[in-house]
Amino acid sequence: MNIQVVRPRELGESERARWRELQKADPSLDNPFLSVEFAVAMDRLRDYVRVAVISDGGRIVGFFPYERHSFGIGKPLGGFLTTCHGLISEPGLKLDAKALLRACKLSVYDFDHLVAGQPTFAPYESDVRPAPVMDFTSGFDAWLEQVKANSPKNLKTVRYKERKLGREHGELRLEWASADPEVLRTLLAWKSDQYRRTGRVDRFAQPWIVELTDMMHAENSADFAGVLTMLYAGDVPVAGHFGLRTATTLVGWFPAYDTEFGRYSPGMVHHMRMAEAAAKAGLHMVDMGKGGKEYKDWLKSGVLYVSEGRVSRPSATAAVHWMGRTPFNKARTIVMDRPSLYRAADRVLKGFGRVRTSMQHQESPNAVSQEPTGAR
C-alpha cells in the first residue's frame, strides 16, 4: 500500500471521479459529508484539511479525509458540524490504522460519527449507536404508515396543528430546493436565535461556517447538492431546513422555525412535508443523525449505525489528549443513554440560554434579532 497525503483541492479530475466511484459502490458511504465536494469546500476555508490517497499497485483503493491540528491531533473532516465520517474505500479494505496515522503525521484520531464496522477502525470502536432514518425505498405511503404505527397520537396531533396553521395564517406550501439566498439568511437567523435561547454555542457566529453554508447552498449537481426547504403559511415563512444530499440521501443539518408560530409545531409540520417532497424528488432516505431528540424515534422507519472511538500512537500528545477527552465522552454517553438525564441537561441549557438572552436584551434591545456575525 502507498499512502500520499495532499490537500483535497490538489486532487485531479480522475481522482475525484474515483472518489465518487468508490462512494457509490458501497451503500454505507451514501452520505454527502463523505463526498469529495464537501472535502474540497472545507479545504477552501480551513488550512488544516488533508486527505490521504491510498493506492495499491498503482490503483487508488481509498481516500481518508481528515483534519490535522496542532501537535498531530487528528479530527474528522468538519468535526462538530458533520454527522458522518470515515474511510472512502473499496468494500472490505483493511489498513493498519496506526500505520495510516503515521503516514498522516497524526498522534491520535478521535471519532464519534464514523461509519460503523469499517475494518480499519472497527477494532478501535468503543461504542456503536443508531442514527434514525426516514426510508422511502418502499414509497412515501409506506413510510407514513410506519410513522402512524410508531405513534398514531403524534400523527393526529401534527395533522390537527397543520390544518389550524393553514386556517389561521394562510394556505401552507413547501418550497423544495430554494435557490434564494435571502431565504437561507432567514433560516440561519432563526437557527442562531435557537442556539442562544437553548444555551448552545451559536455556530453561525463564526464567519467561516456561514461561508461554508453559502458554498454548499450554491452546489447543485446530480451527485451532490445543498437543499434548502421552507414552509410558508400564505406568504410568510414559518419553518425550514438546510441540508446536503447525494443522489439518493438527504442528511439533516440545520432545521429551525419562527418562534412566533411555535404553538403550531411548525418544525414537525415542515418535516412531514419535507419528507413527502424528498420522496417525490426521488430520494431514498433522509438521515436524521444520531442524537437524543424524541421526534426522530417517531419519524424513523429504519436506522444506520455510527461509531465512537479513538486510535492513537504512543506519544505524550496522545496521553494528554486521552486525559482531556475520555471523561467528557463517557459523560456524554451516560447522558445520551438516559432520556431523563438528557431532558434534564436540555432544561439546564435552555435556562442558561434564557438568562443570557435576558442579559443581551438589557444591553441591546435588538440583540437577539440581529443576523449572526459574518452573515451577508
Tab-separated table of C-alpha atoms in Angstrom:
chain	number	residue	atom	x	y	z
A	1	MET	CA	0.000	0.000	0.000
A	2	ASN	CA	1.160	3.505	-0.805
A	3	ILE	CA	-0.279	6.466	1.124
A	4	GLN	CA	0.147	10.004	-0.178
A	5	VAL	CA	-1.185	12.994	1.777
A	6	VAL	CA	-2.440	16.015	-0.189
A	7	ARG	CA	-4.886	18.889	0.098
A	8	PRO	CA	-8.327	17.981	-1.331
A	9	ARG	CA	-8.026	20.895	-3.784
A	10	GLU	CA	-4.984	19.160	-5.268
A	11	LEU	CA	-6.962	16.125	-6.384
A	12	GLY	CA	-7.257	15.890	-10.171
A	13	GLU	CA	-10.460	15.126	-12.031
A	14	SER	CA	-9.590	11.431	-12.368
A	15	GLU	CA	-9.006	11.192	-8.607
A	16	ARG	CA	-12.265	12.980	-7.827
A	17	ALA	CA	-14.087	10.651	-10.217
A	18	ARG	CA	-12.508	7.658	-8.447
A	19	TRP	CA	-13.673	9.047	-5.073
A	20	ARG	CA	-17.245	9.237	-6.394
A	21	GLU	CA	-16.954	5.742	-7.851
A	22	LEU	CA	-15.837	4.269	-4.524
A	23	GLN	CA	-18.572	6.126	-2.643
A	24	LYS	CA	-21.308	4.852	-4.959
A	25	ALA	CA	-20.030	1.276	-4.782
A	26	ASP	CA	-20.683	0.994	-1.024
A	27	PRO	CA	-24.191	1.852	0.311
A	28	SER	CA	-22.742	2.591	3.760
A	29	LEU	CA	-20.893	5.568	2.220
A	30	ASP	CA	-24.028	7.191	0.779
A	31	ASN	CA	-23.699	10.360	2.812
A	32	PRO	CA	-22.860	13.866	1.478
A	33	PHE	CA	-20.414	14.518	4.317
A	34	LEU	CA	-18.317	11.738	2.759
A	35	SER	CA	-18.421	13.347	-0.693
A	36	VAL	CA	-15.375	14.840	-2.379
A	37	GLU	CA	-17.277	18.108	-2.906
A	38	PHE	CA	-17.580	18.610	0.850
A	39	ALA	CA	-13.878	17.888	1.372
A	40	VAL	CA	-12.863	20.396	-1.305
A	41	ALA	CA	-15.167	23.066	0.172
A	42	MET	CA	-13.724	22.538	3.658
A	43	ASP	CA	-10.204	22.799	2.248
A	44	ARG	CA	-11.014	26.195	0.715
A	45	LEU	CA	-11.928	27.517	4.181
A	46	ARG	CA	-9.637	25.669	6.610
A	47	ASP	CA	-5.852	25.263	6.331
A	48	TYR	CA	-5.758	22.064	8.388
A	49	VAL	CA	-7.773	19.885	5.943
A	50	ARG	CA	-5.965	16.938	4.356
A	51	VAL	CA	-6.755	13.706	2.519
A	52	ALA	CA	-4.731	10.524	2.417
A	53	VAL	CA	-4.852	8.919	-1.026
A	54	ILE	CA	-4.359	5.159	-0.641
A	55	SER	CA	-3.078	3.167	-3.608
A	56	ASP	CA	-2.329	-0.484	-4.193
A	57	GLY	CA	-0.311	-1.469	-7.238
A	58	GLY	CA	-0.801	1.957	-8.768
A	59	ARG	CA	-4.591	1.817	-8.377
A	60	ILE	CA	-6.415	4.088	-5.912
A	61	VAL	CA	-8.317	1.954	-3.388
A	62	GLY	CA	-9.286	4.570	-0.830
A	63	PHE	CA	-9.377	8.140	0.461
A	64	PHE	CA	-9.148	9.234	4.090
A	65	PRO	CA	-10.185	12.885	4.618
A	66	TYR	CA	-9.281	14.393	7.982
A	67	GLU	CA	-8.186	17.493	9.869
A	68	ARG	CA	-4.650	17.794	11.221
A	69	HIS	CA	-4.464	20.156	14.178
A	70	SER	CA	-1.572	21.254	16.377
A	71	PHE	CA	0.670	18.554	17.879
A	72	GLY	CA	-0.643	15.978	15.400
A	73	ILE	CA	-4.185	15.839	16.794
A	74	GLY	CA	-6.424	14.329	14.136
A	75	LYS	CA	-10.123	15.069	13.858
A	76	PRO	CA	-12.842	14.021	11.421
A	77	LEU	CA	-13.443	16.311	8.481
A	78	GLY	CA	-15.884	19.006	9.552
A	79	GLY	CA	-15.741	17.872	13.177
A	80	PHE	CA	-18.736	19.028	15.182
A	81	LEU	CA	-20.513	20.222	12.026
A	82	THR	CA	-20.936	16.794	10.482
A	83	THR	CA	-22.884	13.630	11.237
A	84	CYS	CA	-20.789	11.078	9.347
A	85	HIS	CA	-17.123	10.433	8.587
A	86	GLY	CA	-14.798	7.604	7.703
A	87	LEU	CA	-12.694	5.934	5.067
A	88	ILE	CA	-13.984	6.093	1.478
A	89	SER	CA	-12.604	2.910	0.012
A	90	GLU	CA	-13.198	-0.356	-1.756
A	91	PRO	CA	-15.530	-2.535	0.336
A	92	GLY	CA	-13.678	-4.531	2.960
A	93	LEU	CA	-10.415	-2.605	2.717
A	94	LYS	CA	-8.454	-3.063	5.946
A	95	LEU	CA	-5.435	-0.960	6.752
A	96	ASP	CA	-3.203	-0.870	9.790
A	97	ALA	CA	-4.871	2.124	11.476
A	98	LYS	CA	-1.719	3.166	13.316
A	99	ALA	CA	0.305	2.989	10.111
A	100	LEU	CA	-2.350	5.200	8.487
A	101	LEU	CA	-1.952	7.711	11.326
A	102	ARG	CA	1.817	7.617	10.914
A	103	ALA	CA	1.512	8.381	7.204
A	104	CYS	CA	-0.857	11.240	8.029
A	105	LYS	CA	1.524	12.549	10.720
A	106	LEU	CA	-1.130	12.128	13.389
A	107	SER	CA	-0.606	11.157	17.021
A	108	VAL	CA	-4.275	10.459	17.660
A	109	TYR	CA	-7.549	10.275	15.750
A	110	ASP	CA	-10.742	10.697	17.781
A	111	PHE	CA	-14.046	9.857	16.054
A	112	ASP	CA	-17.701	9.931	17.113
A	113	HIS	CA	-19.778	9.574	13.899
A	114	LEU	CA	-17.710	7.050	11.954
A	115	VAL	CA	-19.449	4.644	9.575
A	116	ALA	CA	-19.739	1.644	11.893
A	117	GLY	CA	-17.883	-1.547	11.111
A	118	GLN	CA	-15.206	-0.227	8.768
A	119	PRO	CA	-12.455	-2.898	9.015
A	120	THR	CA	-9.662	-0.355	9.518
A	121	PHE	CA	-11.307	1.274	12.534
A	122	ALA	CA	-13.616	-1.449	13.901
A	123	PRO	CA	-11.012	-2.694	16.445
A	124	TYR	CA	-10.940	0.811	17.947
A	125	GLU	CA	-14.689	1.368	18.268
A	126	SER	CA	-15.748	1.957	21.863
A	127	ASP	CA	-19.447	2.440	21.157
A	128	VAL	CA	-21.875	1.946	18.264
A	129	ARG	CA	-25.072	3.994	18.066
A	130	PRO	CA	-28.139	4.099	15.823
A	131	ALA	CA	-28.858	7.049	13.547
A	132	PRO	CA	-32.601	7.135	12.746
A	133	VAL	CA	-33.599	7.499	9.102
A	134	MET	CA	-36.762	8.114	7.103
A	135	ASP	CA	-36.670	5.351	4.499
A	136	PHE	CA	-38.676	5.887	1.299
A	137	THR	CA	-37.431	2.883	-0.666
A	138	SER	CA	-40.908	1.322	-0.399
A	139	GLY	CA	-42.580	4.644	-1.160
A	140	PHE	CA	-43.780	7.632	0.822
A	141	ASP	CA	-47.071	5.987	1.793
A	142	ALA	CA	-45.254	3.023	3.318
A	143	TRP	CA	-43.104	5.415	5.357
A	144	LEU	CA	-46.214	7.292	6.518
A	145	GLU	CA	-47.817	4.042	7.643
A	146	GLN	CA	-44.729	3.316	9.740
A	147	VAL	CA	-44.920	6.794	11.304
A	148	LYS	CA	-48.565	6.157	12.136
A	149	ALA	CA	-47.675	2.797	13.683
A	150	ASN	CA	-44.900	4.450	15.730
A	151	SER	CA	-47.416	6.847	17.319
A	152	PRO	CA	-50.947	7.410	15.949
A	153	LYS	CA	-51.459	10.128	18.563
A	154	ASN	CA	-48.454	12.161	17.386
A	155	LEU	CA	-49.545	11.970	13.763
A	156	LYS	CA	-53.078	13.041	14.632
A	157	THR	CA	-51.783	15.980	16.695
A	158	VAL	CA	-49.431	17.219	13.979
A	159	ARG	CA	-52.115	16.964	11.311
A	160	TYR	CA	-54.512	18.945	13.529
A	161	LYS	CA	-51.918	21.696	14.076
A	162	GLU	CA	-51.111	21.698	10.364
A	163	ARG	CA	-54.768	22.381	9.497
A	164	LYS	CA	-55.036	25.008	12.225
A	165	LEU	CA	-51.931	26.832	10.987
A	166	GLY	CA	-53.344	26.912	7.469
A	167	ARG	CA	-56.758	28.187	8.607
A	168	GLU	CA	-55.372	30.953	10.788
A	169	HIS	CA	-52.384	32.138	8.738
A	170	GLY	CA	-52.944	31.158	5.125
A	171	GLU	CA	-52.599	28.168	2.846
A	172	LEU	CA	-49.499	26.076	3.532
A	173	ARG	CA	-46.927	25.309	0.880
A	174	LEU	CA	-43.421	23.862	0.987
A	175	GLU	CA	-40.719	25.190	-1.290
A	176	TRP	CA	-38.207	22.464	-2.139
A	177	ALA	CA	-34.614	23.319	-3.058
A	178	SER	CA	-34.960	27.079	-2.853
A	179	ALA	CA	-32.090	28.936	-4.528
A	180	ASP	CA	-32.907	32.259	-2.821
A	181	PRO	CA	-30.037	33.392	-0.540
A	182	GLU	CA	-32.434	35.593	1.455
A	183	VAL	CA	-34.461	32.514	2.390
A	184	LEU	CA	-31.238	30.954	3.678
A	185	ARG	CA	-30.480	34.139	5.668
A	186	THR	CA	-33.912	33.869	7.310
A	187	LEU	CA	-33.322	30.246	8.287
A	188	LEU	CA	-29.845	30.900	9.708
A	189	ALA	CA	-31.141	33.836	11.764
A	190	TRP	CA	-33.760	31.533	13.292
A	191	LYS	CA	-31.081	28.920	13.972
A	192	SER	CA	-28.783	31.436	15.658
A	193	ASP	CA	-31.669	32.542	17.833
A	194	GLN	CA	-32.369	28.902	18.724
A	195	TYR	CA	-28.741	28.300	19.700
A	196	ARG	CA	-28.798	31.305	22.032
A	197	ARG	CA	-32.209	30.501	23.541
A	198	THR	CA	-31.161	26.941	24.335
A	199	GLY	CA	-27.749	27.792	25.770
A	200	ARG	CA	-25.779	26.355	22.853
A	201	VAL	CA	-22.847	27.938	21.052
A	202	ASP	CA	-24.036	29.894	18.017
A	203	ARG	CA	-22.218	28.208	15.160
A	204	PHE	CA	-23.114	30.997	12.771
A	205	ALA	CA	-21.212	33.494	14.885
A	206	GLN	CA	-18.193	32.010	13.084
A	207	PRO	CA	-17.920	33.630	9.623
A	208	TRP	CA	-16.310	30.582	8.007
A	209	ILE	CA	-19.326	28.408	8.885
A	210	VAL	CA	-21.656	30.955	7.284
A	211	GLU	CA	-19.405	30.945	4.226
A	212	LEU	CA	-19.399	27.139	4.128
A	213	THR	CA	-23.189	27.115	4.254
A	214	ASP	CA	-23.352	29.619	1.390
A	215	MET	CA	-20.936	27.491	-0.639
A	216	MET	CA	-22.978	24.351	-0.019
A	217	HIS	CA	-26.192	26.179	-0.946
A	218	ALA	CA	-24.659	27.004	-4.319
A	219	GLU	CA	-23.809	23.343	-5.044
A	220	ASN	CA	-26.273	21.637	-7.361
A	221	SER	CA	-25.150	18.535	-9.233
A	222	ALA	CA	-26.702	15.115	-9.663
A	223	ASP	CA	-24.405	13.575	-7.044
A	224	PHE	CA	-24.138	16.421	-4.533
A	225	ALA	CA	-26.214	19.472	-3.628
A	226	GLY	CA	-27.345	21.740	-0.848
A	227	VAL	CA	-31.109	21.517	-0.325
A	228	LEU	CA	-32.964	24.434	1.255
A	229	THR	CA	-36.630	23.869	2.112
A	230	MET	CA	-39.054	26.417	3.524
A	231	LEU	CA	-42.633	26.044	4.749
A	232	TYR	CA	-44.888	29.041	4.153
A	233	ALA	CA	-48.265	29.983	5.618
A	234	GLY	CA	-49.612	32.271	2.952
A	235	ASP	CA	-46.547	34.316	2.020
A	236	VAL	CA	-44.942	34.112	5.465
A	237	PRO	CA	-42.053	31.684	6.111
A	238	VAL	CA	-42.625	29.693	9.293
A	239	ALA	CA	-40.157	26.764	9.316
A	240	GLY	CA	-37.295	25.473	7.203
A	241	HIS	CA	-34.257	23.259	6.873
A	242	PHE	CA	-30.928	23.289	5.092
A	243	GLY	CA	-29.140	20.017	4.452
A	244	LEU	CA	-26.914	18.229	1.970
A	245	ARG	CA	-27.779	15.368	-0.349
A	246	THR	CA	-26.168	12.768	-2.553
A	247	ALA	CA	-28.134	11.357	-5.479
A	248	THR	CA	-30.285	9.346	-3.062
A	249	THR	CA	-29.789	10.534	0.547
A	250	LEU	CA	-30.589	13.840	2.250
A	251	VAL	CA	-28.870	14.463	5.578
A	252	GLY	CA	-30.456	16.610	8.272
A	253	TRP	CA	-28.270	19.592	9.174
A	254	PHE	CA	-29.895	22.916	10.147
A	255	PRO	CA	-33.644	22.831	10.918
A	256	ALA	CA	-35.285	25.891	12.518
A	257	TYR	CA	-38.581	27.763	12.762
A	258	ASP	CA	-40.055	31.134	13.630
A	259	THR	CA	-40.928	31.021	17.332
A	260	GLU	CA	-43.934	33.273	16.682
A	261	PHE	CA	-45.624	30.156	15.276
A	262	GLY	CA	-44.366	27.777	17.967
A	263	ARG	CA	-47.830	26.736	19.167
A	264	TYR	CA	-48.472	25.077	15.791
A	265	SER	CA	-45.362	22.830	15.966
A	266	PRO	CA	-44.169	24.220	12.617
A	267	GLY	CA	-40.952	22.229	12.716
A	268	MET	CA	-42.863	18.946	12.772
A	269	VAL	CA	-45.288	20.120	10.086
A	270	HIS	CA	-42.282	21.086	7.968
A	271	HIS	CA	-40.576	17.712	8.472
A	272	MET	CA	-43.683	15.854	7.343
A	273	ARG	CA	-43.954	17.938	4.190
A	274	MET	CA	-40.214	17.807	3.573
A	275	ALA	CA	-40.368	14.010	3.720
A	276	GLU	CA	-43.077	13.944	1.070
A	277	ALA	CA	-41.127	16.365	-1.156
A	278	ALA	CA	-37.914	14.341	-0.733
A	279	ALA	CA	-39.676	11.151	-1.793
A	280	LYS	CA	-41.184	12.911	-4.829
A	281	ALA	CA	-37.718	14.195	-5.756
A	282	GLY	CA	-36.506	10.595	-5.978
A	283	LEU	CA	-34.529	10.451	-2.741
A	284	HIS	CA	-34.490	7.130	-0.928
A	285	MET	CA	-33.723	8.356	2.564
A	286	VAL	CA	-33.477	11.245	4.995
A	287	ASP	CA	-30.728	10.598	7.530
A	288	MET	CA	-31.641	12.414	10.766
A	289	GLY	CA	-28.342	11.651	12.513
A	290	LYS	CA	-27.763	10.194	15.948
A	291	GLY	CA	-28.914	12.225	18.919
A	292	GLY	CA	-31.480	12.432	21.681
A	293	LYS	CA	-34.482	14.043	20.014
A	294	GLU	CA	-37.754	12.183	20.614
A	295	TYR	CA	-39.255	13.267	17.291
A	296	LYS	CA	-36.631	11.164	15.497
A	297	ASP	CA	-37.951	7.982	17.098
A	298	TRP	CA	-41.412	8.891	15.884
A	299	LEU	CA	-40.418	9.722	12.291
A	300	LYS	CA	-37.936	6.905	11.774
A	301	SER	CA	-38.569	3.856	9.628
A	302	GLY	CA	-35.064	2.450	9.872
A	303	VAL	CA	-31.605	3.052	11.309
A	304	LEU	CA	-27.997	3.307	10.226
A	305	TYR	CA	-25.115	2.864	12.644
A	306	VAL	CA	-22.216	5.143	13.523
A	307	SER	CA	-19.427	4.519	15.987
A	308	GLU	CA	-17.306	6.330	18.540
A	309	GLY	CA	-13.709	5.521	19.289
A	310	ARG	CA	-10.076	6.510	19.263
A	311	VAL	CA	-6.856	5.445	17.572
A	312	SER	CA	-3.523	6.639	18.932
A	313	ARG	CA	0.178	6.118	18.574
A	314	PRO	CA	2.353	6.181	21.704
A	315	SER	CA	3.214	9.816	22.468
A	316	ALA	CA	2.878	12.462	25.151
A	317	THR	CA	0.372	14.280	22.952
A	318	ALA	CA	-1.871	11.213	22.760
A	319	ALA	CA	-1.723	10.753	26.540
A	320	VAL	CA	-2.715	14.363	27.239
A	321	HIS	CA	-5.459	14.133	24.638
A	322	TRP	CA	-6.834	10.964	26.263
A	323	MET	CA	-6.982	12.637	29.691
A	324	GLY	CA	-8.864	15.592	28.235
A	325	ARG	CA	-11.343	13.753	26.020
A	326	THR	CA	-12.204	10.406	27.580
A	327	PRO	CA	-14.057	11.676	30.705
A	328	PHE	CA	-16.134	14.009	28.510
A	329	ASN	CA	-17.020	11.223	26.053
A	330	LYS	CA	-18.047	8.884	28.871
A	331	ALA	CA	-20.206	11.559	30.493
A	332	ARG	CA	-21.879	12.320	27.158
A	333	THR	CA	-22.600	8.625	26.587
A	334	ILE	CA	-24.217	8.310	30.019
A	335	VAL	CA	-26.454	11.323	29.362
A	336	MET	CA	-27.425	10.143	25.865
A	337	ASP	CA	-28.322	6.682	27.184
A	338	ARG	CA	-30.761	8.020	29.785
A	339	PRO	CA	-33.696	10.104	28.460
A	340	SER	CA	-34.353	11.599	31.895
A	341	LEU	CA	-30.774	12.877	32.134
A	342	TYR	CA	-30.894	14.162	28.547
A	343	ARG	CA	-34.092	16.122	29.263
A	344	ALA	CA	-32.629	17.499	32.488
A	345	ALA	CA	-29.450	18.632	30.700
A	346	ASP	CA	-31.559	20.208	27.969
A	347	ARG	CA	-33.600	22.144	30.559
A	348	VAL	CA	-30.419	23.435	32.202
A	349	LEU	CA	-29.043	24.654	28.872
A	350	LYS	CA	-32.331	26.304	27.969
A	351	GLY	CA	-32.421	28.021	31.352
A	352	PHE	CA	-28.906	29.288	30.783
A	353	GLY	CA	-29.950	30.472	27.333
A	354	ARG	CA	-32.908	32.425	28.740
A	355	VAL	CA	-30.690	34.136	31.298
A	356	ARG	CA	-28.127	35.034	28.646
A	357	THR	CA	-30.826	36.294	26.262
A	358	SER	CA	-32.310	38.444	29.037
A	359	MET	CA	-28.904	39.966	29.711
A	360	GLN	CA	-28.436	40.665	25.989
A	361	HIS	CA	-31.805	42.415	25.874
A	362	GLN	CA	-30.786	44.630	28.774
A	363	GLU	CA	-27.605	45.577	26.935
A	364	SER	CA	-29.223	45.923	23.496
A	365	PRO	CA	-32.978	45.631	22.829
A	366	ASN	CA	-32.308	44.284	19.321
A	367	ALA	CA	-29.550	41.831	20.243
A	368	VAL	CA	-31.495	38.638	19.504
A	369	SER	CA	-32.984	39.850	16.243
A	370	GLN	CA	-29.626	40.728	14.676
A	371	GLU	CA	-28.138	38.497	11.983
A	372	PRO	CA	-25.338	36.181	13.113
A	373	THR	CA	-21.866	37.621	12.831
A	374	GLY	CA	-20.493	37.163	9.333
A	375	ALA	CA	-23.886	36.785	7.645
A	376	ARG	CA	-24.218	38.615	4.366
